[in-house]
mmCIF file of N, CA, C and O in Angstrom:
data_model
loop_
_atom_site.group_PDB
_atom_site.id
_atom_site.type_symbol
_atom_site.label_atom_id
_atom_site.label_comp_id
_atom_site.label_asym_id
_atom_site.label_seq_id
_atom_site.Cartn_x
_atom_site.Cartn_y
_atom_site.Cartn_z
ATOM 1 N N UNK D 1 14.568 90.431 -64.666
ATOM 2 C CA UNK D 1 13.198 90.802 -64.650
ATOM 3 C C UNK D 1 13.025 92.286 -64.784
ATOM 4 O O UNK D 1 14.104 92.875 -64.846
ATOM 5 N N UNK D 2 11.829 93.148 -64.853
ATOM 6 C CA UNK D 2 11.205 94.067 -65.419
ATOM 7 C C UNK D 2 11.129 94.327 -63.776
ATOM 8 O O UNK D 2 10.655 93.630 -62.879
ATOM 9 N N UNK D 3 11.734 95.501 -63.759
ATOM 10 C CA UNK D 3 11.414 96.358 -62.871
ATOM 11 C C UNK D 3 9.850 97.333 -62.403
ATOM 12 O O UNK D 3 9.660 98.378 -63.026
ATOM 13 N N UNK D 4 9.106 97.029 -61.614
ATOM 14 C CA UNK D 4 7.909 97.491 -61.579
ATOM 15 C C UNK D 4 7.920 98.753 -60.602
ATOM 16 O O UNK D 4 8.435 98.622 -59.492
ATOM 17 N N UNK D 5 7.503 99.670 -60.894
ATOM 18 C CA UNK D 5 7.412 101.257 -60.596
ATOM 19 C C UNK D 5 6.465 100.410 -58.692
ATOM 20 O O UNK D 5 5.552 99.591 -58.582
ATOM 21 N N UNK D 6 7.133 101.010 -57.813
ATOM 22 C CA UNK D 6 6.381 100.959 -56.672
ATOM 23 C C UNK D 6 7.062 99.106 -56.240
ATOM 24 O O UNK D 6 7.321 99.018 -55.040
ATOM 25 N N UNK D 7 7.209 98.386 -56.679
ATOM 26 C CA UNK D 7 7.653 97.014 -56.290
ATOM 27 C C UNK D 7 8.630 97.017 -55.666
ATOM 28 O O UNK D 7 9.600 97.272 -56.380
ATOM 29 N N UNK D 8 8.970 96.788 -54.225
ATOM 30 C CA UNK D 8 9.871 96.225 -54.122
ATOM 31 C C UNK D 8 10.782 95.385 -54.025
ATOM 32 O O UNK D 8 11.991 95.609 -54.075
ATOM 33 N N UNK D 9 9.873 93.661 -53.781
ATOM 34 C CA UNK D 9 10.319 92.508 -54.107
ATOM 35 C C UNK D 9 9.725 91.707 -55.186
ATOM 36 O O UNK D 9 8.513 91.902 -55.279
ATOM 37 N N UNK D 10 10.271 90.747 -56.150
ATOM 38 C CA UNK D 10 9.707 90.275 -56.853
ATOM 39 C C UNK D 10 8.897 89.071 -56.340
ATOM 40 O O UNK D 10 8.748 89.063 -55.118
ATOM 41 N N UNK D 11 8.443 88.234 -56.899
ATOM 42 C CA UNK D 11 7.627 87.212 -56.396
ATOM 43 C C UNK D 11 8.653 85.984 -55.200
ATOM 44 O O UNK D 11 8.507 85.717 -54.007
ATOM 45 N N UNK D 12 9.497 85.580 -56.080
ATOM 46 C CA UNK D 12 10.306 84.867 -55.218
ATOM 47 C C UNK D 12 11.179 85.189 -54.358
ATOM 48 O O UNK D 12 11.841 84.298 -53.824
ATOM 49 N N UNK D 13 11.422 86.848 -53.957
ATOM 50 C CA UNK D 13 11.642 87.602 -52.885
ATOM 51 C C UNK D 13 10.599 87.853 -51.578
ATOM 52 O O UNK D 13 10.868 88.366 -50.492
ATOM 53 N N UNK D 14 9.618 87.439 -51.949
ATOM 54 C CA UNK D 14 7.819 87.923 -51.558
ATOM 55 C C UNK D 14 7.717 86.599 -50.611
ATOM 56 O O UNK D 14 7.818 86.650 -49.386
ATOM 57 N N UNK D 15 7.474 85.258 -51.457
ATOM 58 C CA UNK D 15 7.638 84.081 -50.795
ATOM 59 C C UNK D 15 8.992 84.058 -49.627
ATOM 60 O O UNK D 15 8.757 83.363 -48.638
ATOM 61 N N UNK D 16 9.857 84.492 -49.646
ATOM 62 C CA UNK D 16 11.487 83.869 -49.221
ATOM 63 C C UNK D 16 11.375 84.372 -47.937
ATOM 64 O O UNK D 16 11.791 83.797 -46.931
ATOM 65 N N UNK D 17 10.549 85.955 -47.983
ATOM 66 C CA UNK D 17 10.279 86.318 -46.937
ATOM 67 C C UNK D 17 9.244 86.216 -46.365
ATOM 68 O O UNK D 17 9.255 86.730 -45.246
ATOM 69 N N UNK D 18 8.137 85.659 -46.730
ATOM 70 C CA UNK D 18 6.576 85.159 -46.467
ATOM 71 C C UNK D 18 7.745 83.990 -45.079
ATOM 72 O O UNK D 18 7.984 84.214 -43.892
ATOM 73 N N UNK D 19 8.224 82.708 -46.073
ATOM 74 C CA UNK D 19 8.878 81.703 -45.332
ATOM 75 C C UNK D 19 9.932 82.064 -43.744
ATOM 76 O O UNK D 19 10.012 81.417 -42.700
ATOM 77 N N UNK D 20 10.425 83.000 -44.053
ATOM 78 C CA UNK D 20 10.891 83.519 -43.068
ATOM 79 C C UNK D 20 10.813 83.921 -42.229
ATOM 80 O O UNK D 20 11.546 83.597 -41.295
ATOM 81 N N UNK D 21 9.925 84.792 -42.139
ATOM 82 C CA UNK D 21 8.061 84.701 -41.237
ATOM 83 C C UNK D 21 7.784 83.575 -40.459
ATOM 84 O O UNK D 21 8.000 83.645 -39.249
ATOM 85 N N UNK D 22 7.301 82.452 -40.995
ATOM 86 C CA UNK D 22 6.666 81.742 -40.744
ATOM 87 C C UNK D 22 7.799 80.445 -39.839
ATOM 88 O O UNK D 22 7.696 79.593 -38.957
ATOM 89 N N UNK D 23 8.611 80.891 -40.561
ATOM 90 C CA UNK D 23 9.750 79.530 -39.371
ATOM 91 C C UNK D 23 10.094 80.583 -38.316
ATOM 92 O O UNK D 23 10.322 80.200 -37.169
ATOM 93 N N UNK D 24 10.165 82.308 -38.724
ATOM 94 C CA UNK D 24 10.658 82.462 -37.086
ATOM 95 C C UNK D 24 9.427 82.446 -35.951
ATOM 96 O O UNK D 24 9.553 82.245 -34.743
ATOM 97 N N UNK D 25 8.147 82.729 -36.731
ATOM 98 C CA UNK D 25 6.703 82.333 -35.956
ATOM 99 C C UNK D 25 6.717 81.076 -35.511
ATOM 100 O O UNK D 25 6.401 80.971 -34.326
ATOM 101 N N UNK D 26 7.060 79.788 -36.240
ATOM 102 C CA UNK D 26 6.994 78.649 -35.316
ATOM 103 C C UNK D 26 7.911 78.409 -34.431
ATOM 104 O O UNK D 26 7.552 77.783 -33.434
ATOM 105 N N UNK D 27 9.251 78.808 -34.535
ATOM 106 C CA UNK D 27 10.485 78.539 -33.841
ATOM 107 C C UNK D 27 9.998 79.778 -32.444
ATOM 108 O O UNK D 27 10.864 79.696 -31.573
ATOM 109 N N UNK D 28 9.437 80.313 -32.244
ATOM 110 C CA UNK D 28 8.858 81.362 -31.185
ATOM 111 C C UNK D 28 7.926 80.662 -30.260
ATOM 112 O O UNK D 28 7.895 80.633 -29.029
ATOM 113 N N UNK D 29 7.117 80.064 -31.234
ATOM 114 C CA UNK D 29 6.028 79.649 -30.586
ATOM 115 C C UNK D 29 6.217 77.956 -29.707
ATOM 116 O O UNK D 29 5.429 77.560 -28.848
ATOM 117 N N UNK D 30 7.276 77.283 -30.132
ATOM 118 C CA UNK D 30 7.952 76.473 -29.529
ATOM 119 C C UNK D 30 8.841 76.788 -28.748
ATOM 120 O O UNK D 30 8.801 76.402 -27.579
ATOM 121 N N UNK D 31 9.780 77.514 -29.195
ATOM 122 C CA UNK D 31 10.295 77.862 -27.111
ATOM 123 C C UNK D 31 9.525 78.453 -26.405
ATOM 124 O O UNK D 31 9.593 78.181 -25.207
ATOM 125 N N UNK D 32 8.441 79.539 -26.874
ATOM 126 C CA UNK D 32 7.697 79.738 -25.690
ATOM 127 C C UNK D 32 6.710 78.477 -25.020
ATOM 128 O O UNK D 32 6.717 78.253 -23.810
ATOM 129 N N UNK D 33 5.880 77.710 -25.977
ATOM 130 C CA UNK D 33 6.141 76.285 -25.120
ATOM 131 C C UNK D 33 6.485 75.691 -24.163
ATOM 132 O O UNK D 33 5.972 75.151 -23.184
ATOM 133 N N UNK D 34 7.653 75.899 -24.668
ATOM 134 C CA UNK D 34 8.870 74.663 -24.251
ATOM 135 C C UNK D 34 9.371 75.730 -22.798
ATOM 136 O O UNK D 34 9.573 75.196 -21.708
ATOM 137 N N UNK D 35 9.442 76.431 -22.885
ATOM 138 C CA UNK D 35 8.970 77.183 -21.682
ATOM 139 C C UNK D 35 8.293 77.382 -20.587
ATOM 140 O O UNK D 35 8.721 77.306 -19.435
ATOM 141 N N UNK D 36 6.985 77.699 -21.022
ATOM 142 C CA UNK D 36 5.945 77.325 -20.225
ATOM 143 C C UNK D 36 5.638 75.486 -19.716
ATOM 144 O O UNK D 36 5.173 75.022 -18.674
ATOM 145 N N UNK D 37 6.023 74.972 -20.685
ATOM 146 C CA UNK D 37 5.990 73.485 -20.168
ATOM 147 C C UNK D 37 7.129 72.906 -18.762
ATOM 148 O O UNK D 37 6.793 72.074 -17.920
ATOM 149 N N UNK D 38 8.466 73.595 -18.824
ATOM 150 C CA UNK D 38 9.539 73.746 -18.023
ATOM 151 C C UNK D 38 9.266 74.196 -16.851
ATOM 152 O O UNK D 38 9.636 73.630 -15.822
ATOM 153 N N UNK D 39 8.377 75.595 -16.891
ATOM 154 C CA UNK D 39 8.119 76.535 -15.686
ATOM 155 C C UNK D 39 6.992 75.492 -15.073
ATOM 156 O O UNK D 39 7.309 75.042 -13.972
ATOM 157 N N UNK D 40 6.191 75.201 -15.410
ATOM 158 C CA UNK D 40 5.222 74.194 -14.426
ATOM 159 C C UNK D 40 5.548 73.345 -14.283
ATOM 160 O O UNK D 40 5.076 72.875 -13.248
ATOM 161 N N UNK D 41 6.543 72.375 -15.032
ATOM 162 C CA UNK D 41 7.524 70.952 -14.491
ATOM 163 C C UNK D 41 7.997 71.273 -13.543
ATOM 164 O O UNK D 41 7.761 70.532 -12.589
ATOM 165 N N UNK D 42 8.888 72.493 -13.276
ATOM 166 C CA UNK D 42 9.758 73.495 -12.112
ATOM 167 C C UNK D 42 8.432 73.498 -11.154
ATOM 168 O O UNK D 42 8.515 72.665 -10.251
ATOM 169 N N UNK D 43 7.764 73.924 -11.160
ATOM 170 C CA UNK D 43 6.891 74.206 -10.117
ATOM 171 C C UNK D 43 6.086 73.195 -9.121
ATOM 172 O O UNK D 43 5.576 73.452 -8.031
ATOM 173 N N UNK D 44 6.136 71.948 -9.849
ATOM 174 C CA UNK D 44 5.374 70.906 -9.681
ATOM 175 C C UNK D 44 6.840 70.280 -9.018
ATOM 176 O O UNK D 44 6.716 69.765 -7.907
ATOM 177 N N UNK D 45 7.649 70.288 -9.376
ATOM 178 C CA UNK D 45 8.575 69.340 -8.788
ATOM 179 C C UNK D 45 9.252 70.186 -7.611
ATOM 180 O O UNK D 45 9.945 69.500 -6.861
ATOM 181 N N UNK D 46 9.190 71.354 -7.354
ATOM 182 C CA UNK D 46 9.532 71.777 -5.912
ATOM 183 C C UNK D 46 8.324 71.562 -5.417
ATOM 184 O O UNK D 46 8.329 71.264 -4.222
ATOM 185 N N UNK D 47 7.526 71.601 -5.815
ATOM 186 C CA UNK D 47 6.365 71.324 -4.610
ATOM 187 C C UNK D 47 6.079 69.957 -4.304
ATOM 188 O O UNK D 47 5.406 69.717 -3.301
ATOM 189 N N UNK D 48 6.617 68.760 -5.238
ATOM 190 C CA UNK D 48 7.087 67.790 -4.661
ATOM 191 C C UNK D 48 8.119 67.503 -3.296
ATOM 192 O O UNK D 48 8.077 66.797 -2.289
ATOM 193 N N UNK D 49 8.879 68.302 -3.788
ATOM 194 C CA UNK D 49 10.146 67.989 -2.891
ATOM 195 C C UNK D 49 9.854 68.230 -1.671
ATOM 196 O O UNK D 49 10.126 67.444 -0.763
ATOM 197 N N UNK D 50 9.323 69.234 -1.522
ATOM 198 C CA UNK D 50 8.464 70.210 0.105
ATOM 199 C C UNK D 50 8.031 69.281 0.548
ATOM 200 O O UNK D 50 8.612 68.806 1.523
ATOM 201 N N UNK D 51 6.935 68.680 0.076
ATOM 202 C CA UNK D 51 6.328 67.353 0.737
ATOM 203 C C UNK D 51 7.183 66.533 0.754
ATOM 204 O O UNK D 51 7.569 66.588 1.922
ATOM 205 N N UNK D 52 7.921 65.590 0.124
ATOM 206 C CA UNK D 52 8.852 64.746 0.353
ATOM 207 C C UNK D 52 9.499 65.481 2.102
ATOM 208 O O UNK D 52 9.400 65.124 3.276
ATOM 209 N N UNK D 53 10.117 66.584 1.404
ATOM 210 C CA UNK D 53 10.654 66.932 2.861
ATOM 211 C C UNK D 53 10.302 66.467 4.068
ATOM 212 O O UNK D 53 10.903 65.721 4.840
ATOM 213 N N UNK D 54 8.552 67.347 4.190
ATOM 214 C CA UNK D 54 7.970 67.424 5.142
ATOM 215 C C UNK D 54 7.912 65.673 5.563
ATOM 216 O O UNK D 54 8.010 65.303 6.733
ATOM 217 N N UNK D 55 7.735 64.690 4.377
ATOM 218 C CA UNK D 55 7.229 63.700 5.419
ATOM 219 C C UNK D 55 8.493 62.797 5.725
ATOM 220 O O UNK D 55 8.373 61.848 6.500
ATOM 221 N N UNK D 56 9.862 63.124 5.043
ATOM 222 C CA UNK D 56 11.051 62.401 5.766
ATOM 223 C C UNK D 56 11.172 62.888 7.032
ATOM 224 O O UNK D 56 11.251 62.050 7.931
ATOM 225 N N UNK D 57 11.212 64.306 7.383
ATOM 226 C CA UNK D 57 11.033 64.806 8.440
ATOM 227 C C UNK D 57 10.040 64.201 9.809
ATOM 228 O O UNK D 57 10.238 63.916 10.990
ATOM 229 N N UNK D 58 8.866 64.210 8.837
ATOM 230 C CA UNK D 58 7.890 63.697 10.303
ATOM 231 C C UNK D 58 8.704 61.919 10.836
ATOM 232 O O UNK D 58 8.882 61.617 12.016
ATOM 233 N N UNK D 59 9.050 61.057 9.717
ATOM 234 C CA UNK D 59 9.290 59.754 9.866
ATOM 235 C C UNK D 59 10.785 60.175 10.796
ATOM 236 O O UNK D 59 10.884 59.612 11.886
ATOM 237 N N UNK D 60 11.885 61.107 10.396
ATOM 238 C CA UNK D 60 12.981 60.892 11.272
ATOM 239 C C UNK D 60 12.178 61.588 12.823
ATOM 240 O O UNK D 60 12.603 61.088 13.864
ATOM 241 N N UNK D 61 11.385 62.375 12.929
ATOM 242 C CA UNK D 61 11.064 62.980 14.183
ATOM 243 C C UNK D 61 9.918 61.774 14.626
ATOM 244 O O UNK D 61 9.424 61.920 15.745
ATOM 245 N N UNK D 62 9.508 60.700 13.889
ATOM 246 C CA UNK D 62 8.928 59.770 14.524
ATOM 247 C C UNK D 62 9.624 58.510 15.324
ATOM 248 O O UNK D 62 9.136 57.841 16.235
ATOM 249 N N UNK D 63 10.958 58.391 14.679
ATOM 250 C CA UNK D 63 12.093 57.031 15.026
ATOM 251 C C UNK D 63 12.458 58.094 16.077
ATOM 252 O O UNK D 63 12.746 57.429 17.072
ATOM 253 N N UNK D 64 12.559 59.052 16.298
ATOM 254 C CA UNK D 64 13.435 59.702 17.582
ATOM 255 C C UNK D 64 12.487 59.756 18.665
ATOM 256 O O UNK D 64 12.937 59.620 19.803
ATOM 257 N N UNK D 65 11.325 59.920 18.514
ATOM 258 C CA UNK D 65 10.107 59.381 19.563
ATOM 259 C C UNK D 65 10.009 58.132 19.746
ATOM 260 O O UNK D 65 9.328 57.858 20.734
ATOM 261 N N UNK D 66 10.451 57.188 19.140
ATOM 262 C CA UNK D 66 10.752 56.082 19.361
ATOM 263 C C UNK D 66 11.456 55.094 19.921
ATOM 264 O O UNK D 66 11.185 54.010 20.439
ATOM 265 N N UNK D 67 12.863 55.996 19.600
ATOM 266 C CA UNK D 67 14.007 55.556 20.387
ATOM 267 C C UNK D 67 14.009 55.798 21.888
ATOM 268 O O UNK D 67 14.527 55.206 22.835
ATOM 269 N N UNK D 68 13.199 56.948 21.760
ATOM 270 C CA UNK D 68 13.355 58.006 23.152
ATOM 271 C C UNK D 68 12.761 56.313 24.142
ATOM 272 O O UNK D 68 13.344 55.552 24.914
ATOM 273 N N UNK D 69 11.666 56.351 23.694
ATOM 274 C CA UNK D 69 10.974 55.600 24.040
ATOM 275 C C UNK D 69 11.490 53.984 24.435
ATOM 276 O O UNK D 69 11.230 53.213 25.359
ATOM 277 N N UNK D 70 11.948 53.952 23.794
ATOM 278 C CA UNK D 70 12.789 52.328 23.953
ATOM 279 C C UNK D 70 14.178 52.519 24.758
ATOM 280 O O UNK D 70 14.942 51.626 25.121
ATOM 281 N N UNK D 71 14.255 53.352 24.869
ATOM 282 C CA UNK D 71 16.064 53.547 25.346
ATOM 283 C C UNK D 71 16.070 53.898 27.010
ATOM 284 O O UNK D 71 15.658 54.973 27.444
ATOM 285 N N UNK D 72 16.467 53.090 27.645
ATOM 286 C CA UNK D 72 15.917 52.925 29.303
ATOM 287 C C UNK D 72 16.743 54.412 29.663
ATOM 288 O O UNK D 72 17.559 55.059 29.007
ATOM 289 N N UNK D 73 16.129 54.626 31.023
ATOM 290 C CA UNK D 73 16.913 56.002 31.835
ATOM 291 C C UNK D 73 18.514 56.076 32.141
ATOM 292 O O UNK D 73 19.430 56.898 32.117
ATOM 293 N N UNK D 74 18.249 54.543 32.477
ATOM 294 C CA UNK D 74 19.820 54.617 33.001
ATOM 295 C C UNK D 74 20.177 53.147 32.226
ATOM 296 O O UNK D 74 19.569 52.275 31.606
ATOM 297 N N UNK D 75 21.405 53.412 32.616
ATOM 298 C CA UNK D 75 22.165 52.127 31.705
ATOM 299 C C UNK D 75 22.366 50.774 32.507
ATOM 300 O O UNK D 75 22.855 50.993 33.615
ATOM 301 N N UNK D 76 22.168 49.690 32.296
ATOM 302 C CA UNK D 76 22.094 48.782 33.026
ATOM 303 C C UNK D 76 23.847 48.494 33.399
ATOM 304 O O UNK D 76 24.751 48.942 32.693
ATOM 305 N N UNK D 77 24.051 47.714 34.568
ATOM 306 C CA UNK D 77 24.950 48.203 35.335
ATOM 307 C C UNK D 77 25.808 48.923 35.473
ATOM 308 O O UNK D 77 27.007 48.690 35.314
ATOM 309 N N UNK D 78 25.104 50.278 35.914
ATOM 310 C CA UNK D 78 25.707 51.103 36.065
ATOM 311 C C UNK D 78 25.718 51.170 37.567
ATOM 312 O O UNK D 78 26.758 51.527 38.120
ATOM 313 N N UNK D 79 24.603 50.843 38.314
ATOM 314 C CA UNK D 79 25.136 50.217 39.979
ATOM 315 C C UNK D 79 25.557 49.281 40.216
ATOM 316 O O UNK D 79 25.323 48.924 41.371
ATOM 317 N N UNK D 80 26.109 48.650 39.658
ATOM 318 C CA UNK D 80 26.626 46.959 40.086
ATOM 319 C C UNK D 80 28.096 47.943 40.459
ATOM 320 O O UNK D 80 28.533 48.907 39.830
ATOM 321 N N UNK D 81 28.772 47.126 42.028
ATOM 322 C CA UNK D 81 30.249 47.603 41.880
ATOM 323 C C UNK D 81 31.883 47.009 41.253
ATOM 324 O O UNK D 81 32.207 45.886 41.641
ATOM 325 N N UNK D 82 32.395 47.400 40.761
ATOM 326 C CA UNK D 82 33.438 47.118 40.245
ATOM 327 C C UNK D 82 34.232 45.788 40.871
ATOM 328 O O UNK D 82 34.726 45.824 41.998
ATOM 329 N N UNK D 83 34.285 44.851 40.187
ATOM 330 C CA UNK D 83 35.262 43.008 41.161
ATOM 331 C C UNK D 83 36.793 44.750 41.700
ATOM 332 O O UNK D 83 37.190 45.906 41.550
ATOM 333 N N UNK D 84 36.889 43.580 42.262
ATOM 334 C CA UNK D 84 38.103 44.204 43.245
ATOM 335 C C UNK D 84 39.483 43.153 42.637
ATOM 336 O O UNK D 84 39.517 41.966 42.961
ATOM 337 N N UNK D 85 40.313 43.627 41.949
ATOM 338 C CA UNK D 85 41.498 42.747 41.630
ATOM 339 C C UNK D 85 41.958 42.301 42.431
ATOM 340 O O UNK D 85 42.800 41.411 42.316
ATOM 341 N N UNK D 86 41.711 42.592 43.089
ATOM 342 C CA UNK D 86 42.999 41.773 44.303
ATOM 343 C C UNK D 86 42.078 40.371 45.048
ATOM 344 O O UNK D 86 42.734 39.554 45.694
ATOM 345 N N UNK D 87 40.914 40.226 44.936
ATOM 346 C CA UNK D 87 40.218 39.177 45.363
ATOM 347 C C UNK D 87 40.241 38.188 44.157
ATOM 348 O O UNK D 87 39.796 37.069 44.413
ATOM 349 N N UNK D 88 40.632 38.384 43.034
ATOM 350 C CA UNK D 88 40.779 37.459 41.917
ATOM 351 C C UNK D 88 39.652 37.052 41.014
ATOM 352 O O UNK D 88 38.696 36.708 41.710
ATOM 353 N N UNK D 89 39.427 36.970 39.880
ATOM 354 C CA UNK D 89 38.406 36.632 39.005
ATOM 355 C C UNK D 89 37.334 35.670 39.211
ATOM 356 O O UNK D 89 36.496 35.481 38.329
#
């Protein structure tokens, strides 16, 4: 081709880099996306978990109020006295 005073790319140099442009503009604009979509998945799912936490927590600190509750002071015969071997079974 004919060299044009002041040109520096020809037409299908013009396009190649028009295109080049334009995929690294979309390929940008999808990881930043894909990014921002990640960072609030992240955010949403620890703040799941917190709650999860919090309410396994309340349920194990509820069975231990519970137990407390069901589980006598003292142990049943623990005053009864021991048979004496020598008087026989």
């Amino acid at each position: 081709g004919e060299v044009r005073a002041g040109a520096k790319w020809g037409a299908t140099e013009q396009r190649a880099a028009a295109m080049a442009w334009s995929n690294f503009l979309v390929t940008a604009a999808v990881i930043g996306g894909l990014f921002y979509m990640t960072k609030a998945d992240v955010r949403q799912g620890a703040s799941m978990f917190r709650r999860n936490v919090k309410t396994i927590r309340s349920w194990v600190e509820q069975g231990e109020a519970s137990l407390k509750k069901e589980v006598p002071k003292e142990l049943p015969g623990k005053n009864t006295k021991p048979k004496d071997p020598s008087k026989g079974i």
